[in-house]
PDB file of C-alpha atoms in Angstrom:
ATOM      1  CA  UNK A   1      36.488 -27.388  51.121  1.00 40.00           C
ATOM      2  CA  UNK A   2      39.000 -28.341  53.497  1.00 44.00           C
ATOM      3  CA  UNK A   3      39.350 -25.532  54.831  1.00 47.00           C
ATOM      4  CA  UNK A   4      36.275 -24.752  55.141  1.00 45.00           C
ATOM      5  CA  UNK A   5      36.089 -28.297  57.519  1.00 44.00           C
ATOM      6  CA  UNK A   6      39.386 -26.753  59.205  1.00 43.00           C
ATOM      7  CA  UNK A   7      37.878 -23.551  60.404  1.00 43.00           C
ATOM      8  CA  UNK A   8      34.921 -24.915  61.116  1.00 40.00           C
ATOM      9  CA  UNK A   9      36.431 -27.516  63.265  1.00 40.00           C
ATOM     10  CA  UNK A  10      39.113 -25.037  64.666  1.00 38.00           C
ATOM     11  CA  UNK A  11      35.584 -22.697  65.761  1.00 41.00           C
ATOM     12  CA  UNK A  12      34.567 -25.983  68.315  1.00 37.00           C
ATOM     13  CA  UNK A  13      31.704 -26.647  65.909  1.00 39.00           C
ATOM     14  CA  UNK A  14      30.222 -30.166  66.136  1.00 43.00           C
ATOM     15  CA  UNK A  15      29.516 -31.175  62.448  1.00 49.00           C
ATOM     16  CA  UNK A  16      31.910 -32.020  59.527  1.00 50.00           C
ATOM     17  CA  UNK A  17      31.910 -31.103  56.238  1.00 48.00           C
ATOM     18  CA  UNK A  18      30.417 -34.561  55.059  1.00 55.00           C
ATOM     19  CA  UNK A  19      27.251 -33.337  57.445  1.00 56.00           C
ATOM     20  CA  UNK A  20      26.569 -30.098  55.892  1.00 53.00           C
ATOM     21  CA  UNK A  21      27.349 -31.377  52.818  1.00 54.00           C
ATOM     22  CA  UNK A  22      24.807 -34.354  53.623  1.00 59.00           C
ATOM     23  CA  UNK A  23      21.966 -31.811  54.425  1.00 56.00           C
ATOM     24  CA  UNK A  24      22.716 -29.516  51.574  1.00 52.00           C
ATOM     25  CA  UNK A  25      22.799 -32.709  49.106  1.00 56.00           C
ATOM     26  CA  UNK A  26      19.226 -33.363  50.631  1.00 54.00           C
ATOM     27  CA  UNK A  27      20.216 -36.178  52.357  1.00 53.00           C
ATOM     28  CA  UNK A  28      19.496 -34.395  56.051  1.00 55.00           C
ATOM     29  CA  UNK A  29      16.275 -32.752  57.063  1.00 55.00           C
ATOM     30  CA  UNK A  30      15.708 -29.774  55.624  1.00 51.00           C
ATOM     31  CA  UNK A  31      13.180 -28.014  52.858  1.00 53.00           C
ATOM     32  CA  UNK A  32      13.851 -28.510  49.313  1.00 52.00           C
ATOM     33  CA  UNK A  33      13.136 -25.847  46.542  1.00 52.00           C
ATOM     34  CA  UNK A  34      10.726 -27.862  45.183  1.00 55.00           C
ATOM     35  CA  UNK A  35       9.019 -28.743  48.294  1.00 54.00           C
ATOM     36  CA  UNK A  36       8.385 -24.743  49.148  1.00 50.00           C
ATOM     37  CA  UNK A  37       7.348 -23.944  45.153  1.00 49.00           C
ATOM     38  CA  UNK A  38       4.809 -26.682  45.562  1.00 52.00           C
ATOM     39  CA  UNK A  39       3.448 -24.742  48.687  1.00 50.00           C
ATOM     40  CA  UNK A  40       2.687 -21.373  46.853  1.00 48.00           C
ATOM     41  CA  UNK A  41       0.907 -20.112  44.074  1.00 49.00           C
ATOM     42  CA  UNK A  42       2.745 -19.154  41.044  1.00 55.00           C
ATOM     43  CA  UNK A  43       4.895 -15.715  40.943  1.00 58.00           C
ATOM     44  CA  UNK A  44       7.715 -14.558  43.016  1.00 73.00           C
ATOM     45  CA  UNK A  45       7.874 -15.847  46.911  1.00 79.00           C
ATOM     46  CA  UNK A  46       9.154 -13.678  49.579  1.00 84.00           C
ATOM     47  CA  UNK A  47      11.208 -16.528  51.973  1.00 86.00           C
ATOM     48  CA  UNK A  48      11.457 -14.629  55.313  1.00 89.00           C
ATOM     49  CA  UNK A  49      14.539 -16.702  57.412  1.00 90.00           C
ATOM     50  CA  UNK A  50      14.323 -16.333  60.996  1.00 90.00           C
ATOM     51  CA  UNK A  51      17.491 -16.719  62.615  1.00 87.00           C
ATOM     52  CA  UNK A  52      18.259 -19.114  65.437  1.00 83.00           C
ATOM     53  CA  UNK A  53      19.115 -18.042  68.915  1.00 88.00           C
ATOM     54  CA  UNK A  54      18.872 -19.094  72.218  1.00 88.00           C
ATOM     55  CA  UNK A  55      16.549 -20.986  74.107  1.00 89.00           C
ATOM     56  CA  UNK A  56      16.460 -22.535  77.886  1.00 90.00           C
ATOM     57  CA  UNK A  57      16.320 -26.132  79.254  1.00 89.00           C
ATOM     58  CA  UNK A  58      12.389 -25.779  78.760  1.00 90.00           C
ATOM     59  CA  UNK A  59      12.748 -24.503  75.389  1.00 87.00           C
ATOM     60  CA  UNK A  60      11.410 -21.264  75.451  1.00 90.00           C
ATOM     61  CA  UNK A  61      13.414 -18.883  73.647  1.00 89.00           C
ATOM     62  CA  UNK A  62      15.262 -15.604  74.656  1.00 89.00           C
ATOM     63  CA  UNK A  63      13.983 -11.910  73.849  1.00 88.00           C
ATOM     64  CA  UNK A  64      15.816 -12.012  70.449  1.00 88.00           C
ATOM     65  CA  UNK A  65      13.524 -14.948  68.855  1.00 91.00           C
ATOM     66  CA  UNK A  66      10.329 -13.185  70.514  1.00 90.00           C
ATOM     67  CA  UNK A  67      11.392  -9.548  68.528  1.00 90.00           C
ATOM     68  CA  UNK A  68      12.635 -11.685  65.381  1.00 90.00           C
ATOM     69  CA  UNK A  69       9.119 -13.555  65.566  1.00 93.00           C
ATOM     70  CA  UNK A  70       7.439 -10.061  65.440  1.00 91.00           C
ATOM     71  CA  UNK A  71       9.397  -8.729  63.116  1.00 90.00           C
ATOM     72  CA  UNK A  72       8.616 -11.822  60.389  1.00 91.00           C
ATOM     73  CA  UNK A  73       5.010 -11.534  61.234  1.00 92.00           C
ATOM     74  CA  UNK A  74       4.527  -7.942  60.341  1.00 89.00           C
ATOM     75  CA  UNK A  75       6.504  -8.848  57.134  1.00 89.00           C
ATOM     76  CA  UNK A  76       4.454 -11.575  56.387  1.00 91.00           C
ATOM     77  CA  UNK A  77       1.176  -9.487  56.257  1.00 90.00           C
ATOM     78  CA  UNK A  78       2.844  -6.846  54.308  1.00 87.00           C
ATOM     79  CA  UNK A  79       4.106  -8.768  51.683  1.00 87.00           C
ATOM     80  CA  UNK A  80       0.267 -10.658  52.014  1.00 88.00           C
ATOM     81  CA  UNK A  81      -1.201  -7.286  51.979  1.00 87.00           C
ATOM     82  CA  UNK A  82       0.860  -5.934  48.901  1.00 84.00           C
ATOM     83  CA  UNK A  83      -0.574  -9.450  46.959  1.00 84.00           C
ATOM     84  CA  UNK A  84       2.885 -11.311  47.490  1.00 84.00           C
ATOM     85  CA  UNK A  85       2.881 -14.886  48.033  1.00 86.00           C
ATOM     86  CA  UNK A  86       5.242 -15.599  51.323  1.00 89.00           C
ATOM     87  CA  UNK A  87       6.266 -18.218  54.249  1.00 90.00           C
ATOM     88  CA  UNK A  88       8.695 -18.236  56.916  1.00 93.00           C
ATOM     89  CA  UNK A  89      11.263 -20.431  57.516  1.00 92.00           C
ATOM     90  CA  UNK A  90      12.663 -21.000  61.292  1.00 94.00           C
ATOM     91  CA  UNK A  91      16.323 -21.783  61.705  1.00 92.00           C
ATOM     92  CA  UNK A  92      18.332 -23.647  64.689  1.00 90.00           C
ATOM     93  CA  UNK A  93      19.868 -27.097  64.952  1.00 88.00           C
ATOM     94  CA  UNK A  94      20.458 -29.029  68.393  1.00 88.00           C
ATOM     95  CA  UNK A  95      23.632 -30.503  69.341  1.00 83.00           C
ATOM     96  CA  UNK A  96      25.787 -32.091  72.408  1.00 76.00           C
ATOM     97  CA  UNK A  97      27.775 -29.481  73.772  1.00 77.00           C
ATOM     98  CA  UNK A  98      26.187 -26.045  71.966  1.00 76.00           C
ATOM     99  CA  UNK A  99      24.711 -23.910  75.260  1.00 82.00           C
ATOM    100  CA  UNK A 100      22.326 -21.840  72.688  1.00 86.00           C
ATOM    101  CA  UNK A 101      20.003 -24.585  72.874  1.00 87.00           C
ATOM    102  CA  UNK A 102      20.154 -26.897  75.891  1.00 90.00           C
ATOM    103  CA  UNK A 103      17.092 -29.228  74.768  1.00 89.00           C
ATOM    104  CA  UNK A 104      16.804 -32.595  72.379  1.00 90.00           C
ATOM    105  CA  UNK A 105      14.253 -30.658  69.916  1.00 91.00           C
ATOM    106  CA  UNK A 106      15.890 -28.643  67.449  1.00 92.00           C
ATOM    107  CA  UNK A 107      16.333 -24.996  67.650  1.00 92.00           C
ATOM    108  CA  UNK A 108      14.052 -24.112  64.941  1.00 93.00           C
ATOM    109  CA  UNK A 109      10.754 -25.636  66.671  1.00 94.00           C
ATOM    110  CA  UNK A 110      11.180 -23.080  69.799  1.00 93.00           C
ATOM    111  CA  UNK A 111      11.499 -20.268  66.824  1.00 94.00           C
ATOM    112  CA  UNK A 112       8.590 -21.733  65.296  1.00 95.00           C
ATOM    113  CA  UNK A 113       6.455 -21.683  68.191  1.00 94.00           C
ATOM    114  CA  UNK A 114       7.456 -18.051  69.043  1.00 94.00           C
ATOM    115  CA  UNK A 115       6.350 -17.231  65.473  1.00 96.00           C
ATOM    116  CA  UNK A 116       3.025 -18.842  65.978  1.00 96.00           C
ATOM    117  CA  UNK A 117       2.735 -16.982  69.326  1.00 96.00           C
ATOM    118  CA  UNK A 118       3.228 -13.657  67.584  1.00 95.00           C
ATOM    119  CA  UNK A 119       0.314 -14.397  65.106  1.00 97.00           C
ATOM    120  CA  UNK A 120       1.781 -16.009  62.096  1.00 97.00           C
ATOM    121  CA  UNK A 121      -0.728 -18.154  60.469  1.00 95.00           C
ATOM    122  CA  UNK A 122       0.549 -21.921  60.247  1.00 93.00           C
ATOM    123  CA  UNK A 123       0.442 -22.661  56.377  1.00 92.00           C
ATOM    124  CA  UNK A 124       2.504 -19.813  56.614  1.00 93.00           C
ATOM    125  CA  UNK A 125       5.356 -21.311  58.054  1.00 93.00           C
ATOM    126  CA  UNK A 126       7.582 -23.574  56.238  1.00 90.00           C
ATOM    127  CA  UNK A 127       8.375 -27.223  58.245  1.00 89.00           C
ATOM    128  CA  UNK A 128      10.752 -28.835  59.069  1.00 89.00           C
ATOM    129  CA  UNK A 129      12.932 -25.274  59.475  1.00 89.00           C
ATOM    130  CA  UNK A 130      16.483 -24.895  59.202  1.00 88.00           C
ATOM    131  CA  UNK A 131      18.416 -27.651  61.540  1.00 87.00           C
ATOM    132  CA  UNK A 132      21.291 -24.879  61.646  1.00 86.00           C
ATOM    133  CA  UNK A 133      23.832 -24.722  64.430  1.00 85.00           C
ATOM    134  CA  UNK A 134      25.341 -21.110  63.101  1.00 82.00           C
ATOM    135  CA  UNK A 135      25.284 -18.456  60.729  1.00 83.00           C
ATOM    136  CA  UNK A 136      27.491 -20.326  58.262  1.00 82.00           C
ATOM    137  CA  UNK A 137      25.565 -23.301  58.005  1.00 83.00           C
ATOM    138  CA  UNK A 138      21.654 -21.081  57.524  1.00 83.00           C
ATOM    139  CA  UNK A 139      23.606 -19.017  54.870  1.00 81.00           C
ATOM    140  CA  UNK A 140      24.930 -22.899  53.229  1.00 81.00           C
ATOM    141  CA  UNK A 141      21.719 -24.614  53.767  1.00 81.00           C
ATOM    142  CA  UNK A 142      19.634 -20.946  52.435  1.00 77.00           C
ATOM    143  CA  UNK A 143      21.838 -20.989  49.326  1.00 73.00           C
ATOM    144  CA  UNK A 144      19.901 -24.445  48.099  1.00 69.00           C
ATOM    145  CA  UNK A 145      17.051 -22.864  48.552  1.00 68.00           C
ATOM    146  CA  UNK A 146      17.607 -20.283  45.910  1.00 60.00           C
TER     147      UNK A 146
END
């Protein structure tokens, strides 16, 4: 654990261990297991995690989140079409001093819209999404989830 906190500290990342640990304790914003099972019908889910990005000062994300967003979508309907019961789950935090995402609203809402933009049906997508500022912390707060 603490060095886990070291490296993420030495990497100029903006929240402790006590933070993650906070949001993976379900203290923090994030969906709970049993907050997505009461969503869906019975059977295996298919969780489709869109990772975060970049967005600009107005909040509209870059090409990456667009082609992500498209990628989920036609996902989505296959696993719909094949009878599988699925929802999407939009990652990014927001934080003082992190240039991916310049605004006040988390990461994950730009990702969100994007996904609604490419067609994905709104009960289809799982709020609030992941308040992730990296890879490490959507693969911490993800493992929860399981």
């Amino acid at each position: 654990v603490s060095r886990l906190s070291a490296a993420l500290r030495m990497a100029a990342m903006v929240r402790t261990y006590a933070e993650i640990q906070a949001l993976l304790d379900g203290r923090g914003e994030t969906p709970s297991a049993s907050a997505i099972a009461s969503l869906v019908p019975e059977g295996p889910l298919l969780l489709i995690l869109i990772l975060g990005s970049t967005n600009d000062a107005a909040g509209k994300p870059d090409g990456d989140v667009a082609l992500r967003a498209r990628l989920a979508v036609d996902l989505y309907r296959r696993a719909c079409a094949a009878g599988r019961a699925a929802l999407v789950l939009p990652s990014g935090g927001v934080a003082p001093g992190f240039s991916f995402n310049p605004t006040e609203r988390p990461h994950w809402e730009c990702v969100a819209a994007a996904l609604e933009d490419a067609g994905l049906p709104a009960a289809a997508l799982l709020r609030p999404g992941l308040p992730a500022l990296h890879t490490v912390e959507e693969a911490l707060l993800c493992r929860t989830l399981a």
